[in-house]
PDB file of C-alpha atoms in Angstrom:
ATOM      1  CA  MET A   1      81.140  89.566  49.377  1.00 50.00           C
ATOM      2  CA  SER A   2      83.753  91.407  51.385  1.00 59.00           C
ATOM      3  CA  VAL A   3      85.591  90.267  54.394  1.00 51.00           C
ATOM      4  CA  ARG A   4      83.769  93.514  56.378  1.00 55.00           C
ATOM      5  CA  HIS A   5      80.790  92.415  55.675  1.00 56.00           C
ATOM      6  CA  LEU A   6      81.453  88.758  56.507  1.00 53.00           C
ATOM      7  CA  PHE A   7      82.539  90.208  59.802  1.00 52.00           C
ATOM      8  CA  THR A   8      79.909  92.542  60.553  1.00 60.00           C
ATOM      9  CA  ALA A   9      77.226  90.137  59.688  1.00 57.00           C
ATOM     10  CA  ALA A  10      78.416  87.326  61.574  1.00 54.00           C
ATOM     11  CA  ALA A  11      79.153  89.956  64.880  1.00 53.00           C
ATOM     12  CA  ALA A  12      75.118  90.892  64.074  1.00 56.00           C
ATOM     13  CA  ALA A  13      74.567  86.905  64.285  1.00 53.00           C
ATOM     14  CA  VAL A  14      76.535  86.451  67.492  1.00 50.00           C
ATOM     15  CA  LEU A  15      74.745  89.885  69.114  1.00 52.00           C
ATOM     16  CA  GLY A  16      71.640  88.231  68.266  1.00 55.00           C
ATOM     17  CA  ILE A  17      71.526  84.620  69.690  1.00 55.00           C
ATOM     18  CA  LEU A  18      72.890  86.411  72.511  1.00 51.00           C
ATOM     19  CA  VAL A  19      69.718  88.578  72.653  1.00 55.00           C
ATOM     20  CA  CYS A  20      67.433  85.919  72.255  1.00 57.00           C
ATOM     21  CA  ALA A  21      69.117  83.407  74.657  1.00 53.00           C
ATOM     22  CA  ALA A  22      68.903  86.223  77.506  1.00 51.00           C
ATOM     23  CA  PRO A  23      65.802  86.016  78.692  1.00 55.00           C
ATOM     24  CA  ALA A  24      65.505  82.125  78.254  1.00 50.00           C
ATOM     25  CA  ALA A  25      68.590  82.332  80.094  1.00 48.00           C
ATOM     26  CA  ALA A  26      66.920  84.327  82.839  1.00 51.00           C
ATOM     27  CA  HIS A  27      64.801  81.419  84.426  1.00 55.00           C
ATOM     28  CA  VAL A  28      67.477  78.738  84.345  1.00 49.00           C
ATOM     29  CA  PRO A  29      68.541  78.275  88.210  1.00 53.00           C
ATOM     30  CA  VAL A  30      72.468  77.976  88.158  1.00 48.00           C
ATOM     31  CA  ALA A  31      72.976  77.050  91.739  1.00 47.00           C
ATOM     32  CA  ALA A  32      70.857  75.866  94.606  1.00 45.00           C
ATOM     33  CA  GLU A  33      69.931  78.822  96.799  1.00 46.00           C
ATOM     34  CA  SER A  34      72.161  78.500  99.121  1.00 49.00           C
ATOM     35  CA  ASP A  35      74.767  81.295 100.669  1.00 52.00           C
ATOM     36  CA  ASP A  36      78.084  79.934 100.074  1.00 54.00           C
ATOM     37  CA  GLY A  37      80.927  81.208  99.195  1.00 56.00           C
ATOM     38  CA  SER A  38      79.143  84.840  98.912  1.00 69.00           C
ATOM     39  CA  GLY A  39      81.510  86.820 101.106  1.00 69.00           C
ATOM     40  CA  ARG A  40      84.450  85.382  99.117  1.00 77.00           C
ATOM     41  CA  GLY A  41      84.803  88.258  96.526  1.00 81.00           C
ATOM     42  CA  PRO A  42      85.464  90.883  98.682  1.00 83.00           C
ATOM     43  CA  ALA A  43      88.496  88.706 100.282  1.00 84.00           C
ATOM     44  CA  MET A  44      90.143  88.093  97.336  1.00 86.00           C
ATOM     45  CA  ALA A  45      89.890  92.061  95.686  1.00 86.00           C
ATOM     46  CA  ALA A  46      91.524  92.473  99.345  1.00 87.00           C
ATOM     47  CA  THR A  47      94.286  90.195  99.121  1.00 89.00           C
ATOM     48  CA  ILE A  48      94.308  91.107  96.217  1.00 89.00           C
ATOM     49  CA  LEU A  49      94.814  94.905  96.466  1.00 89.00           C
ATOM     50  CA  ALA A  50      97.389  93.908  99.068  1.00 91.00           C
ATOM     51  CA  LEU A  51      99.358  92.032  96.990  1.00 90.00           C
ATOM     52  CA  ILE A  52      99.770  94.836  94.889  1.00 89.00           C
ATOM     53  CA  GLY A  53     100.927  97.033  97.925  1.00 89.00           C
ATOM     54  CA  VAL A  54     103.401  94.573  98.674  1.00 91.00           C
ATOM     55  CA  VAL A  55     105.091  94.075  95.137  1.00 89.00           C
ATOM     56  CA  LEU A  56     104.457  98.046  94.132  1.00 88.00           C
ATOM     57  CA  ALA A  57     106.245  98.296  97.430  1.00 89.00           C
ATOM     58  CA  GLY A  58     109.728  96.165  97.132  1.00 89.00           C
ATOM     59  CA  LEU A  59     109.938  97.996  93.699  1.00 88.00           C
ATOM     60  CA  ALA A  60     110.210 100.628  95.859  1.00 86.00           C
ATOM     61  CA  LEU A  61     112.581 100.227  97.900  1.00 86.00           C
ATOM     62  CA  ALA A  62     114.398  98.195  95.153  1.00 85.00           C
ATOM     63  CA  ARG A  63     114.650 101.208  92.934  1.00 79.00           C
ATOM     64  CA  LYS A  64     112.981  99.921  89.696  1.00 77.00           C
ATOM     65  CA  LEU A  65     109.869 102.428  90.147  1.00 70.00           C
ATOM     66  CA  GLY A  66     112.721 105.428  89.957  1.00 70.00           C
ATOM     67  CA  SER A  67     113.078 108.264  92.472  1.00 69.00           C
ATOM     68  CA  GLY A  68     109.810 109.840  93.206  1.00 75.00           C
ATOM     69  CA  LEU A  69     107.412 109.591  95.505  1.00 77.00           C
ATOM     70  CA  GLY A  70     104.290 108.192  93.090  1.00 80.00           C
ATOM     71  CA  GLY A  71     105.575 104.383  93.359  1.00 80.00           C
ATOM     72  CA  PRO A  72     105.639 104.303  97.205  1.00 85.00           C
ATOM     73  CA  LEU A  73     102.708 106.527  97.879  1.00 86.00           C
ATOM     74  CA  ALA A  74     101.000 104.208  95.766  1.00 86.00           C
ATOM     75  CA  SER A  75     102.122 101.307  97.221  1.00 87.00           C
ATOM     76  CA  VAL A  76     100.718 102.972 100.649  1.00 88.00           C
ATOM     77  CA  VAL A  77      97.540 103.620  99.118  1.00 88.00           C
ATOM     78  CA  ALA A  78      97.228  99.943  97.833  1.00 89.00           C
ATOM     79  CA  SER A  79      97.656  98.679 100.830  1.00 90.00           C
ATOM     80  CA  ALA A  80      95.838 100.158 103.046  1.00 90.00           C
ATOM     81  CA  VAL A  81      92.758 100.132 100.719  1.00 89.00           C
ATOM     82  CA  GLY A  82      93.232  96.491 101.008  1.00 89.00           C
ATOM     83  CA  VAL A  83      93.565  96.322 104.824  1.00 90.00           C
ATOM     84  CA  VAL A  84      90.234  98.440 104.602  1.00 89.00           C
ATOM     85  CA  ILE A  85      88.316  96.068 103.052  1.00 86.00           C
ATOM     86  CA  GLY A  86      89.952  93.228 104.272  1.00 87.00           C
ATOM     87  CA  VAL A  87      88.551  94.483 106.935  1.00 87.00           C
ATOM     88  CA  VAL A  88      85.618  94.660 106.275  1.00 85.00           C
ATOM     89  CA  ALA A  89      85.354  91.489 105.043  1.00 83.00           C
ATOM     90  CA  LEU A  90      86.471  89.818 107.861  1.00 83.00           C
ATOM     91  CA  ALA A  91      83.609  91.451 109.700  1.00 82.00           C
ATOM     92  CA  GLY A  92      81.191  89.955 107.469  1.00 79.00           C
ATOM     93  CA  SER A  93      82.314  86.873 107.626  1.00 75.00           C
ATOM     94  CA  ASP A  94      82.296  83.263 109.283  1.00 72.00           C
ATOM     95  CA  ASP A  95      84.581  80.745 110.318  1.00 70.00           C
ATOM     96  CA  VAL A  96      87.812  79.900 108.754  1.00 73.00           C
ATOM     97  CA  GLY A  97      86.318  77.568 105.700  1.00 69.00           C
ATOM     98  CA  SER A  98      82.973  77.809 105.042  1.00 69.00           C
ATOM     99  CA  GLY A  99      83.082  79.402 102.193  1.00 69.00           C
ATOM    100  CA  SER A 100      82.714  83.191 103.571  1.00 74.00           C
ATOM    101  CA  GLY A 101      85.808  84.819 103.023  1.00 79.00           C
ATOM    102  CA  ARG A 102      87.018  84.932 106.818  1.00 81.00           C
ATOM    103  CA  GLY A 103      90.847  82.836 104.978  1.00 83.00           C
ATOM    104  CA  GLY A 104      91.042  85.374 102.286  1.00 85.00           C
ATOM    105  CA  ALA A 105      89.944  88.211 104.252  1.00 86.00           C
ATOM    106  CA  ILE A 106      92.844  87.182 107.208  1.00 88.00           C
ATOM    107  CA  VAL A 107      95.544  86.908 104.738  1.00 89.00           C
ATOM    108  CA  ALA A 108      94.241  90.334 103.639  1.00 90.00           C
ATOM    109  CA  LEU A 109      94.995  91.885 106.367  1.00 92.00           C
ATOM    110  CA  LEU A 110      98.832  90.503 106.766  1.00 93.00           C
ATOM    111  CA  LEU A 111      99.365  91.147 103.567  1.00 92.00           C
ATOM    112  CA  GLY A 112      98.104  95.046 103.358  1.00 92.00           C
ATOM    113  CA  LEU A 113     100.310  94.934 106.951  1.00 93.00           C
ATOM    114  CA  VAL A 114     103.445  93.992 105.058  1.00 93.00           C
ATOM    115  CA  GLY A 115     102.756  96.518 102.626  1.00 92.00           C
ATOM    116  CA  LEU A 116     102.525  99.242 104.193  1.00 92.00           C
ATOM    117  CA  ALA A 117     105.311  98.242 106.418  1.00 93.00           C
ATOM    118  CA  LEU A 118     107.546  97.554 103.134  1.00 91.00           C
ATOM    119  CA  GLY A 119     105.362 101.235 101.539  1.00 89.00           C
ATOM    120  CA  GLY A 120     106.256 103.589 104.852  1.00 89.00           C
ATOM    121  CA  LEU A 121     110.518 102.485 104.402  1.00 91.00           C
ATOM    122  CA  ALA A 122     110.072 103.225 100.711  1.00 87.00           C
ATOM    123  CA  LEU A 123     108.183 106.205 101.386  1.00 86.00           C
ATOM    124  CA  ALA A 124     111.345 107.638 103.636  1.00 86.00           C
ATOM    125  CA  ARG A 125     113.998 106.622 101.747  1.00 85.00           C
ATOM    126  CA  ALA A 126     112.296 108.659  98.319  1.00 81.00           C
ATOM    127  CA  ARG A 127     111.343 111.673 100.972  1.00 78.00           C
ATOM    128  CA  ARG A 128     115.431 111.152 101.931  1.00 77.00           C
ATOM    129  CA  ALA A 129     116.402 111.143  98.635  1.00 74.00           C
ATOM    130  CA  VAL A 130     113.751 114.186  96.664  1.00 70.00           C
ATOM    131  CA  SER A 131     114.787 116.668  99.949  1.00 72.00           C
ATOM    132  CA  ALA A 132     118.739 115.890  99.480  1.00 63.00           C
TER     133      ALA A 132
END
């Protein structure tokens, strides 16, 4: 038996086990039927996008991304999307500490505003450099 056949047989065995185990796992309750933590996903996504916008803006201001408009524009877009998702997450959340994502949404809004400000500065600097 060659190594290729061995890997194929192992992959088929793992896939067969997963396919057979999936219907059995569908009947097992994963957790109690509660709504705790359901809003953390959008708040986390907004925070990550806003943080990416801040990092890209910082790199654009330090001129590590080149002299074009791509880096500053990407930072502004990522920050703006983070702010929009943060606002939506904040609108659908309860109190801070309840697991609904309000704290993460507030952090996303703050990071997004910082990213927008820094990205705007980097965009203005890049436009001046391109036009000169």
